[in-house]
mmCIF file of C-alpha atoms in Angstrom:
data_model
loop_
_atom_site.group_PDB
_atom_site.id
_atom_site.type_symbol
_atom_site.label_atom_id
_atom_site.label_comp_id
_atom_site.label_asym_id
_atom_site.label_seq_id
_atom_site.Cartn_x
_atom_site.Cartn_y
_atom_site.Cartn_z
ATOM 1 C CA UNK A 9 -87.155 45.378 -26.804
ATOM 2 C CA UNK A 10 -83.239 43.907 -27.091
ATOM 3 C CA UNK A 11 -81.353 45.424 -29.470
ATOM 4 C CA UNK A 12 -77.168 45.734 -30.377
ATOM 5 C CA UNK A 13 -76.088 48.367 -31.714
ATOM 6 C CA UNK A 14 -73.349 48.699 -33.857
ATOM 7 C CA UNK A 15 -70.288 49.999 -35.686
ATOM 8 C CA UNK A 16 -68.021 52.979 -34.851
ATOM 9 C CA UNK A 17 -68.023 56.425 -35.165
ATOM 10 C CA UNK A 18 -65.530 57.118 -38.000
ATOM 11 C CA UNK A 19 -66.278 53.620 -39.158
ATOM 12 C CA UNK A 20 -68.909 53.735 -42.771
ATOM 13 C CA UNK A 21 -71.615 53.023 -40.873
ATOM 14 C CA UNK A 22 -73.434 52.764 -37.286
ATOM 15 C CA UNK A 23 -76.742 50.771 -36.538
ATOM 16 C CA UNK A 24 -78.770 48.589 -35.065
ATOM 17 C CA UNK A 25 -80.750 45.498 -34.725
ATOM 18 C CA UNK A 26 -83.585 45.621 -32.846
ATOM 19 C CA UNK A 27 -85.360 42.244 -31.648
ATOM 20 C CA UNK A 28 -89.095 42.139 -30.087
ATOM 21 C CA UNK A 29 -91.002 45.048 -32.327
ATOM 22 C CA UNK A 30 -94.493 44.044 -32.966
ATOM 23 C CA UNK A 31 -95.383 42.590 -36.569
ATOM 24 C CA UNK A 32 -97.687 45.564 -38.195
ATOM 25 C CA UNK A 33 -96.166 48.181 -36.258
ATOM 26 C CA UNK A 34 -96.418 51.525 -38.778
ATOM 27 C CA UNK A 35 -93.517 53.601 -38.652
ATOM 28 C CA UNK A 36 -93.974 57.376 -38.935
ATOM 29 C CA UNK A 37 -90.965 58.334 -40.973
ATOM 30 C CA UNK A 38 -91.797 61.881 -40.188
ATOM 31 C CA UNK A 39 -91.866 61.172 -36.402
ATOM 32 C CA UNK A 40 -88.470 59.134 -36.702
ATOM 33 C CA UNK A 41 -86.417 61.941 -38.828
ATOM 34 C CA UNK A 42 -88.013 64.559 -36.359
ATOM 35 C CA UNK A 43 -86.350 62.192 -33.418
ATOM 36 C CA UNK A 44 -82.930 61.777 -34.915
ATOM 37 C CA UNK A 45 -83.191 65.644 -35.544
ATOM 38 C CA UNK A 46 -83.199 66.692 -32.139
ATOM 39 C CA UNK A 47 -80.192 64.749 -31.432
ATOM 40 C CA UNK A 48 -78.423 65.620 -34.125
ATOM 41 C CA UNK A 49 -74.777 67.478 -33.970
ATOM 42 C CA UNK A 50 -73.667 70.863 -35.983
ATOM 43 C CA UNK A 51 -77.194 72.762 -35.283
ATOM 44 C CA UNK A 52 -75.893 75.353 -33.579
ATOM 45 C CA UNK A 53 -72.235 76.283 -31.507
ATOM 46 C CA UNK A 54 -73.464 74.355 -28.308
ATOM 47 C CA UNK A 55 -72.585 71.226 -29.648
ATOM 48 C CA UNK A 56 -70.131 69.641 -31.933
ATOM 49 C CA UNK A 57 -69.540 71.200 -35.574
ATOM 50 C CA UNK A 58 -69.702 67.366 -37.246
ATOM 51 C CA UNK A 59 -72.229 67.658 -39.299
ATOM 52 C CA UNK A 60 -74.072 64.167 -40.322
ATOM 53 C CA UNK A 61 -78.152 63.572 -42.328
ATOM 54 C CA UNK A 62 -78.694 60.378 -40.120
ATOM 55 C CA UNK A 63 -80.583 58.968 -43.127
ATOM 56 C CA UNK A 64 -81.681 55.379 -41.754
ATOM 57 C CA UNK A 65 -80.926 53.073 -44.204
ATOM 58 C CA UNK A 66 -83.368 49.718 -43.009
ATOM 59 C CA UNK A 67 -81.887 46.370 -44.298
ATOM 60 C CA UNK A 68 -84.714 43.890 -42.834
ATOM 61 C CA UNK A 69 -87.660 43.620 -40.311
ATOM 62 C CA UNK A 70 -89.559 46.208 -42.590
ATOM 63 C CA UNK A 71 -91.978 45.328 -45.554
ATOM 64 C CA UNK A 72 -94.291 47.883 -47.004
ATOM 65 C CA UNK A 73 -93.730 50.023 -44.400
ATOM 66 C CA UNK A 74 -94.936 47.710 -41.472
ATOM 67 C CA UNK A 75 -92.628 45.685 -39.285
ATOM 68 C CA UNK A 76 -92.712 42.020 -40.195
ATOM 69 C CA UNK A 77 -91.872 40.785 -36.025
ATOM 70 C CA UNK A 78 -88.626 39.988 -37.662
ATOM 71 C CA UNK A 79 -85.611 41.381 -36.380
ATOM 72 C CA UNK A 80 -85.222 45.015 -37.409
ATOM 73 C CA UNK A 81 -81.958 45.803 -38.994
ATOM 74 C CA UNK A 82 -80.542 49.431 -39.550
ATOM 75 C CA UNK A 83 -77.813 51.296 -40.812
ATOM 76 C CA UNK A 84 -76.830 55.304 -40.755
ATOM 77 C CA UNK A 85 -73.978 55.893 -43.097
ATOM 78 C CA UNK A 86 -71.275 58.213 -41.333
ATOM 79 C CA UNK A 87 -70.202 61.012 -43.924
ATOM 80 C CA UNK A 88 -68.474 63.497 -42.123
ATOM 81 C CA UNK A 89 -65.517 61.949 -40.334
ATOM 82 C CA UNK A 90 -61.954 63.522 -39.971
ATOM 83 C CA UNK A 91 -59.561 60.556 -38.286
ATOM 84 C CA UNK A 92 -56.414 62.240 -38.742
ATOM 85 C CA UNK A 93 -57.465 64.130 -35.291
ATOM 86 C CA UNK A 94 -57.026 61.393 -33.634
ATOM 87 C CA UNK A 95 -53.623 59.786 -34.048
ATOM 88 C CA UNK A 96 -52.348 60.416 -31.417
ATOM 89 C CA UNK A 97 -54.466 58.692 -29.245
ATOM 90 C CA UNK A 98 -53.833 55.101 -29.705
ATOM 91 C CA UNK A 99 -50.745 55.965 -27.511
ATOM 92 C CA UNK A 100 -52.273 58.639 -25.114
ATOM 93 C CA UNK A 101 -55.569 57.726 -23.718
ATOM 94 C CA UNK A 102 -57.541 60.514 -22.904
ATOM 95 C CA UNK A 103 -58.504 61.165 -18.924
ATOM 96 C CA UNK A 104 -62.093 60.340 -18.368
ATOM 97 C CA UNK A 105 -62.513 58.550 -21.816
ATOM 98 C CA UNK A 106 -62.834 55.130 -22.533
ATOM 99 C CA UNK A 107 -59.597 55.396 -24.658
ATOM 100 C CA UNK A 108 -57.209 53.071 -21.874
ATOM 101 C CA UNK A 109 -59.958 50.607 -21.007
ATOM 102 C CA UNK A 110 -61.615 50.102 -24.391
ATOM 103 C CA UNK A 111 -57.690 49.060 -25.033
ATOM 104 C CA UNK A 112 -57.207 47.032 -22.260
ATOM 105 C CA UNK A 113 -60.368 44.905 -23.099
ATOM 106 C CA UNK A 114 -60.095 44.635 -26.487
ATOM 107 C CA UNK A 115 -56.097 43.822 -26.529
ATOM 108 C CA UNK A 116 -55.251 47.072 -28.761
ATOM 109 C CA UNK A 117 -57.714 46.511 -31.920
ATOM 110 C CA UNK A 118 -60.237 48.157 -31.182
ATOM 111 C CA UNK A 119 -61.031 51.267 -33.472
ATOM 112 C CA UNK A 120 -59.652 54.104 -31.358
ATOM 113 C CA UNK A 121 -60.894 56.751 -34.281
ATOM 114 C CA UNK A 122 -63.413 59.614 -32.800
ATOM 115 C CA UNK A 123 -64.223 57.176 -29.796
ATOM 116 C CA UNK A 124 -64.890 53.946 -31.896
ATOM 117 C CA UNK A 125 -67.709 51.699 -30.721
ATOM 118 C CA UNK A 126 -67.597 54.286 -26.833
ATOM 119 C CA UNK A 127 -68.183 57.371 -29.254
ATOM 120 C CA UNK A 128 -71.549 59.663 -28.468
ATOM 121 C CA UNK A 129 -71.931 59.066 -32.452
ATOM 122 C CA UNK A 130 -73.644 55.690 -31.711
ATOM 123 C CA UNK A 131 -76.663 57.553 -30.003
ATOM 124 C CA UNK A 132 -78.064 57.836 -33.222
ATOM 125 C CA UNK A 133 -78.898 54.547 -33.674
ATOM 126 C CA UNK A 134 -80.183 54.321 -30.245
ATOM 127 C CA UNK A 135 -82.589 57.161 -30.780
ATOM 128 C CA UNK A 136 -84.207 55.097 -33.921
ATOM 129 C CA UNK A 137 -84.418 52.413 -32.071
ATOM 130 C CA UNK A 138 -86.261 54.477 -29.180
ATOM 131 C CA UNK A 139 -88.514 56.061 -31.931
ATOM 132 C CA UNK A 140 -89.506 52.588 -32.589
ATOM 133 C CA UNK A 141 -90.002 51.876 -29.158
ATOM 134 C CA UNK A 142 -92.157 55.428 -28.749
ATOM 135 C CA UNK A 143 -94.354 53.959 -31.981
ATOM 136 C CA UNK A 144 -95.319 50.842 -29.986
ATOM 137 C CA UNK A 145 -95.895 52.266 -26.867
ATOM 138 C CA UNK A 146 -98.023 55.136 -28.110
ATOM 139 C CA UNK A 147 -100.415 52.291 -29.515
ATOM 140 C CA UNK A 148 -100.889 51.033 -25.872
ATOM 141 C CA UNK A 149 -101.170 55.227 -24.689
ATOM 142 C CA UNK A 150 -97.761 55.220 -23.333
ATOM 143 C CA UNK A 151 -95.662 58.283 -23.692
ATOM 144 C CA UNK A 152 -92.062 59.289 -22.774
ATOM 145 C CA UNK A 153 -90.968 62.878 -22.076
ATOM 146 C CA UNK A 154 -87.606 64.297 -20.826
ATOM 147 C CA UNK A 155 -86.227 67.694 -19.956
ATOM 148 C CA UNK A 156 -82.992 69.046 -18.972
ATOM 149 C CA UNK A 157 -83.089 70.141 -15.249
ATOM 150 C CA UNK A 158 -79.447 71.011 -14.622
ATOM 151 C CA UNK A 159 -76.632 72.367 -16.850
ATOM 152 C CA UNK A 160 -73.264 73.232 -15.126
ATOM 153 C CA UNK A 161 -74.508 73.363 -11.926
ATOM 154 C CA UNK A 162 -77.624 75.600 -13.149
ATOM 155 C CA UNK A 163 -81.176 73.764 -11.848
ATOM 156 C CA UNK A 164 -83.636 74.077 -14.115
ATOM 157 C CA UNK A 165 -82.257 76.029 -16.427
ATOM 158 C CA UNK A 166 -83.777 78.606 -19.237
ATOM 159 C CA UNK A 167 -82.557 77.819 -22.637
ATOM 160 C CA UNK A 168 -80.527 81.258 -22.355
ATOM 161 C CA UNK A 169 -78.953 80.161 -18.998
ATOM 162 C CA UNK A 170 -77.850 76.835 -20.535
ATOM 163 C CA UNK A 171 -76.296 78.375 -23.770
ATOM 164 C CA UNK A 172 -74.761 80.677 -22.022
ATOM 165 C CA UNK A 173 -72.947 78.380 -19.140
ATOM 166 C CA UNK A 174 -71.914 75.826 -22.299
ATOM 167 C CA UNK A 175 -70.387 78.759 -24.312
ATOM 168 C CA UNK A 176 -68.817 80.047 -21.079
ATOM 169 C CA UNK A 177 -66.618 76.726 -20.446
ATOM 170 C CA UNK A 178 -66.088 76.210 -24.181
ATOM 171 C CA UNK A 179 -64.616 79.679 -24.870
ATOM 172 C CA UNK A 180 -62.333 78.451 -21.448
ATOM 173 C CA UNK A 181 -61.419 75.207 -23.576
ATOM 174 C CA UNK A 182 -63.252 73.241 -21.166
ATOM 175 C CA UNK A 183 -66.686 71.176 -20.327
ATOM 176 C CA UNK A 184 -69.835 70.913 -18.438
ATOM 177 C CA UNK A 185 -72.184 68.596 -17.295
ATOM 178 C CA UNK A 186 -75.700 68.386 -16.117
ATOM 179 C CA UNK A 187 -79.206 66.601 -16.015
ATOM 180 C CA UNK A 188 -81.696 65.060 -17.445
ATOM 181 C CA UNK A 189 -85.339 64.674 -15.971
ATOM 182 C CA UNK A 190 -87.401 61.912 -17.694
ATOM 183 C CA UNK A 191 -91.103 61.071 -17.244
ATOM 184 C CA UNK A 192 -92.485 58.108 -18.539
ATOM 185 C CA UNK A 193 -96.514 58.089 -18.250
ATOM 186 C CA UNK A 194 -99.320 55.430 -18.834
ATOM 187 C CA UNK A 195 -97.684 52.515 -17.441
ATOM 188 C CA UNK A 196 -99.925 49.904 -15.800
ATOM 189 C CA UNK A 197 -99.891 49.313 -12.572
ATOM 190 C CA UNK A 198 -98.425 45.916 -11.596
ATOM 191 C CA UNK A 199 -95.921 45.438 -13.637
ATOM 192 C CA UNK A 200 -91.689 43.876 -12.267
ATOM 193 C CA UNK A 201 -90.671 42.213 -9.366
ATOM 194 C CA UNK A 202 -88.573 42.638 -6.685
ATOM 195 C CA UNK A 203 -86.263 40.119 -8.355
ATOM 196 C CA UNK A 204 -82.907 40.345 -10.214
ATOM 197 C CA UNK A 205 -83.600 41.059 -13.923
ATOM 198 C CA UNK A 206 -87.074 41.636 -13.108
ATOM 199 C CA UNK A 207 -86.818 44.810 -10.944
ATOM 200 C CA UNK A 208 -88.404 47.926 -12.611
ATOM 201 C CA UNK A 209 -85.912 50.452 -11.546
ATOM 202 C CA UNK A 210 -82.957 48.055 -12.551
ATOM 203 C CA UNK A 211 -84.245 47.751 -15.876
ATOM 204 C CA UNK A 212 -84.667 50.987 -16.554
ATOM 205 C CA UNK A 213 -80.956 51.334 -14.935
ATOM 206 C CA UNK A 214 -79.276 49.115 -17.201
ATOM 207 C CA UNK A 215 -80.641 50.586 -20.791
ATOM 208 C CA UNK A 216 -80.009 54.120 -19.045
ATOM 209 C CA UNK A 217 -76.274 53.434 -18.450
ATOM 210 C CA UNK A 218 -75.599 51.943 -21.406
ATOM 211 C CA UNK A 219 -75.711 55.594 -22.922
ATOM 212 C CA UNK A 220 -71.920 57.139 -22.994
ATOM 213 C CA UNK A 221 -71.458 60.179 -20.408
ATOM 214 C CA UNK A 222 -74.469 58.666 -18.314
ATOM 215 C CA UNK A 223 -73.050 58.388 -14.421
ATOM 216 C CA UNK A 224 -76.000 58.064 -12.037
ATOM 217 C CA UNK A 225 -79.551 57.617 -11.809
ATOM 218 C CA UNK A 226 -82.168 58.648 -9.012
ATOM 219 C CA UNK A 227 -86.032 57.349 -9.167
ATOM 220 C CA UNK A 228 -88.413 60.014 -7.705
ATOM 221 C CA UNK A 229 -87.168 62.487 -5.056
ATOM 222 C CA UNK A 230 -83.757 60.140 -5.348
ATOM 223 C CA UNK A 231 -81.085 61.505 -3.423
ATOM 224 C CA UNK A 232 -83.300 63.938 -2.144
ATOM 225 C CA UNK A 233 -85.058 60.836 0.304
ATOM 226 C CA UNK A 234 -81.697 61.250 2.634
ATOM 227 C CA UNK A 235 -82.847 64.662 4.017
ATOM 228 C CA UNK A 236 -87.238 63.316 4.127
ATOM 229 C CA UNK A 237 -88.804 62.207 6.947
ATOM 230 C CA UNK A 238 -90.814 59.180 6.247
ATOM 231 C CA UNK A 239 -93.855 61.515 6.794
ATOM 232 C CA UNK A 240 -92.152 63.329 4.207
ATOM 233 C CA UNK A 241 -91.407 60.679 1.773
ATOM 234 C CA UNK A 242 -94.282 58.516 1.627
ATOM 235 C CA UNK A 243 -96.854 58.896 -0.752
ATOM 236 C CA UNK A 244 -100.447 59.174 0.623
ATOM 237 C CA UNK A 245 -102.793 56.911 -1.448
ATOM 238 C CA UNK A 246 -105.768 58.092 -2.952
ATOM 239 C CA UNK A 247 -109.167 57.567 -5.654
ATOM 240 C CA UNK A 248 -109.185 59.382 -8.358
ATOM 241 C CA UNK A 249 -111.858 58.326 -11.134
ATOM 242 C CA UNK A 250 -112.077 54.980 -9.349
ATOM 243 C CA UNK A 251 -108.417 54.103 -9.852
ATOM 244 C CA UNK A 252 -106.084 54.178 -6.719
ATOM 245 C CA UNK A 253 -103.164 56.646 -7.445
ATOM 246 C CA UNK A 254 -100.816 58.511 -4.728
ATOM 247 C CA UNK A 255 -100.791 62.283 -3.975
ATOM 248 C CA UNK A 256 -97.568 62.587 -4.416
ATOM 249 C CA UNK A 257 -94.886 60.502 -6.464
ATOM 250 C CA UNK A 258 -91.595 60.533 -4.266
ATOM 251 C CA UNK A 259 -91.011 56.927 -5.078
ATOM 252 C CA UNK A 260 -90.686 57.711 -9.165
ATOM 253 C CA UNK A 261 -93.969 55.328 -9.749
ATOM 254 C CA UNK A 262 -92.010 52.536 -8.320
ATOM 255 C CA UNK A 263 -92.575 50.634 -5.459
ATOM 256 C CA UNK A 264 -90.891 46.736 -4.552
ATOM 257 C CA UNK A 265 -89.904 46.768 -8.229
ATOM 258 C CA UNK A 266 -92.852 47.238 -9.162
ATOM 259 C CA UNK A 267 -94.951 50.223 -11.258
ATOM 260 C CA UNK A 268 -97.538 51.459 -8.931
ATOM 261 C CA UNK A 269 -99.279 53.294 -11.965
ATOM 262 C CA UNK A 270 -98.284 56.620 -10.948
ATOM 263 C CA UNK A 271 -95.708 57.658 -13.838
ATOM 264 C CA UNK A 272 -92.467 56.251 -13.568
ATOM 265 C CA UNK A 273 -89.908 58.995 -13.045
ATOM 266 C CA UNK A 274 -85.702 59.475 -12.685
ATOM 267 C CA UNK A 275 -82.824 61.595 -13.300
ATOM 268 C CA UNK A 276 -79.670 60.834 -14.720
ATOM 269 C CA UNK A 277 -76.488 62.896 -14.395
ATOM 270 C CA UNK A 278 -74.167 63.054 -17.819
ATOM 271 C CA UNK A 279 -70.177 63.905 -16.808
ATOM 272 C CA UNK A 280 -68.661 66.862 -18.379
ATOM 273 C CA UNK A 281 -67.282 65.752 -21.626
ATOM 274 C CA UNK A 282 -63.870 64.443 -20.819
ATOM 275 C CA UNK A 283 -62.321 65.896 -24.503
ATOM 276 C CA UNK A 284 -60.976 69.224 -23.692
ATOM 277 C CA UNK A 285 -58.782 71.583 -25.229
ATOM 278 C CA UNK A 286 -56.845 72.490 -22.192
ATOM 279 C CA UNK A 287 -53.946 70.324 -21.188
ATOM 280 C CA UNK A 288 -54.026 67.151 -19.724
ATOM 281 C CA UNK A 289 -52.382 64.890 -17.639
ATOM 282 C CA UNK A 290 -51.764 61.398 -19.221
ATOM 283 C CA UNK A 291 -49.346 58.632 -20.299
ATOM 284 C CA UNK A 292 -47.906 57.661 -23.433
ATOM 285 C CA UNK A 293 -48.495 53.578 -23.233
ATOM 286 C CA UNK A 294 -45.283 53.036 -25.626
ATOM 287 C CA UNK A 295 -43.028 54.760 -23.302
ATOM 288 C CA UNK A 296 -44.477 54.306 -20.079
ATOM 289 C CA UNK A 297 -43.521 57.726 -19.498
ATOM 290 C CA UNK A 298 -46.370 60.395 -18.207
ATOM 291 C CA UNK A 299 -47.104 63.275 -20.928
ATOM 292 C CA UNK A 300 -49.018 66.435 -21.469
ATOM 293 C CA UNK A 301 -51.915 66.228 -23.998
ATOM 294 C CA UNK A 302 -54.332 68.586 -25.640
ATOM 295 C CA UNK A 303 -57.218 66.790 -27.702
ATOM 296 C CA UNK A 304 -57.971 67.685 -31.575
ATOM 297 C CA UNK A 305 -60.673 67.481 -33.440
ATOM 298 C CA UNK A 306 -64.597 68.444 -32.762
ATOM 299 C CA UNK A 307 -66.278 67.932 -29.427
ATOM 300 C CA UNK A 308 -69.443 68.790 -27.060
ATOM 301 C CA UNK A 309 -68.782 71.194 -24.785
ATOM 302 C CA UNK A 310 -71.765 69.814 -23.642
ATOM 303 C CA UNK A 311 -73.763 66.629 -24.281
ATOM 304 C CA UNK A 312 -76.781 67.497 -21.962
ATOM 305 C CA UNK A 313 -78.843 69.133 -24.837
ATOM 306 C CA UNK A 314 -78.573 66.494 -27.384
ATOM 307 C CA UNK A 315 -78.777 63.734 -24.828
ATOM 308 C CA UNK A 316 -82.357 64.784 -23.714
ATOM 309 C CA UNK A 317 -84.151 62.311 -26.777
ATOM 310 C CA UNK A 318 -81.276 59.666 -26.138
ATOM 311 C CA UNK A 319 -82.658 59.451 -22.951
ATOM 312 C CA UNK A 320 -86.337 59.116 -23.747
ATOM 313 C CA UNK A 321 -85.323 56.610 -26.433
ATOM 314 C CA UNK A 322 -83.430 54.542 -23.615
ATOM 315 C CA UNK A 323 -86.467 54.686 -21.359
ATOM 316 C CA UNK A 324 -89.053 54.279 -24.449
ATOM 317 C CA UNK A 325 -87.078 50.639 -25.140
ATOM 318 C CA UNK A 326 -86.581 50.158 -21.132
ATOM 319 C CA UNK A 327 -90.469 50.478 -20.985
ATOM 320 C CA UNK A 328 -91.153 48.029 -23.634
ATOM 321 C CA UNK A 329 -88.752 45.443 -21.901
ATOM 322 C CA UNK A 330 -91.222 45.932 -18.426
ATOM 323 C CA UNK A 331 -94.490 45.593 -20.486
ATOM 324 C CA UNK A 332 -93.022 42.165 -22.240
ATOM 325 C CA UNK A 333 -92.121 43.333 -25.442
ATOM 326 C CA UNK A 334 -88.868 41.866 -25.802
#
């Protein structure tokens, strides 16, 4: 499915339009406010205390609850904004954020308030479209699952071990980053190309790094290939029920761009959040002189947590694209 999202994050609203969704698709409002739910901030001290309802307002491709094959149009009103943490900004970028390029390539307008258009905020958005995306694909017995398999350096972490490591560098002023393991099951086999815009693993690539903090992305034993033998790394074909699968999935249900109909797996790897409290090197853009900064205002200490339904909603529309459903 395309879709564009959207507005800023201390804008009045974020949303998106979402072309491709079936006509007659139900949507499950339950399902949807359960998505937006586990994504949302203020829930507990892991994550930022901004606290917002994510009601999803839809202004067209809806009518009596089913989609019309229309584009889908939808707005979340933002509520809880406090801009005056953020002055300062406009002048001194923050390191790691998009504050200095997002100026560069907009010439100075863009809406530097809470992140503006690069903020985390417009996830939420992105996660309704996903639950869309989730809707049509569980029709065709699709499903998309994600977990977090890294948090500060921790592999597979127990929910204890994560909170703990994210409260340990927040109480330090400071950030983590981490993992996120994705699975997405029930695809056909047969389905990409080896070509440019075609290619399974690319297209799953570009809707993954278009989520902010995401940095890298490995399919199947990923990085992990450089240390395999190719006795090691190849996955042994096999029957099972009269359908060829593999024994193994090293290759992330992939192969020559194309799904294999084993289930297509990846990683990605989010960056620590670049807004800290501890001080900063960076440079005042009006003076052209360098400066010390410490950032206001209410941040993740960690995004890994709240990023783990972003993902599946990126992979859940990334899917749909590969099946034809754009």
């Amino acid at each position: 499915m395309r879709y564009t999202i959207f507005g800023e994050s201390h804008g009045p609203a974020i949303g998106v339009t979402l072309e491709g969704v079936p006509a007659g698709l139900a949507l499950d409002w339950d399902f949807i406010r359960a998505e937006l739910k586990r994504r949302a901030p203020g829930q507990d001290d892991t994550s930022t205390p901004r606290r917002e309802a994510d009601e999803v307002e839809i202004l067209s491709g809806v009518f009596e609850g089913r989609t019309t094959g229309t584009p889908l149009c939808a707005v979340i009103r933002n509520t809880d904004t406090r801009s005056r943490d953020y002055s300062k900004l406009r002048d001194m970028p923050r390191p790691g954020h998009a504050d200095y390029t997002g100026q560069l390539r907009y010439g100075g307008y863009n809406d530097y308030r809470g992140g503006g258009h690069f903020s985390g905020r417009l996830t939420a958005p992105l996660v309704f479209a996903g639950a869309v995306a989730k809707l049509a694909l569980g029709e065709r017995g699709i499903t998309v699952t994600a977990r977090v398999s890294n948090i500060g350096g921790i592999s597979d972490p127990t929910p204890e071990q994560a909170r703990a490591r994210i409260l340990e560098a927040k109480r330090e002023g400071d950030s983590v980053g981490g993992c996120v393991r994705c699975t997405v099951e029930g695809m056909p086999a047969g389905r990409g190309a080896p070509d440019f815009g075609c290619n399974v693993e690319g297209i799953f690539s570009q809707y993954l790094f278009a989520i902010p903090a995401v940095k890298g992305i490995a399919f199947g034993a990923g990085f992990g290939f450089a240390a395999m033998q190719g006795s090691e790394a190849n996955d042994p074909f096999c029957l099972e029920g009269g359908a060829v699968r593999t024994a193994t999935n090293h290759t992330g249900g992939v192969n020559g761009g194309i799904t294999n109909g084993m289930p297509v797996e990846f990683e990605v790897v989010f960056r620590p959040t670049p807004s800290i409290s501890k001080p900063q090197r960076t440079v005042s853009l009006s003076a052209m002189e360098e400066r010390e900064l410490v950032v206001e205002g209410r941040h993740d200490p960690c995004v890994v947590l709240r990023a783990v339904p972003v993902v599946e909603a990126a992979a859940a529309l990334a899917a749909c694209q590969v099946l034809g459903l754009d």
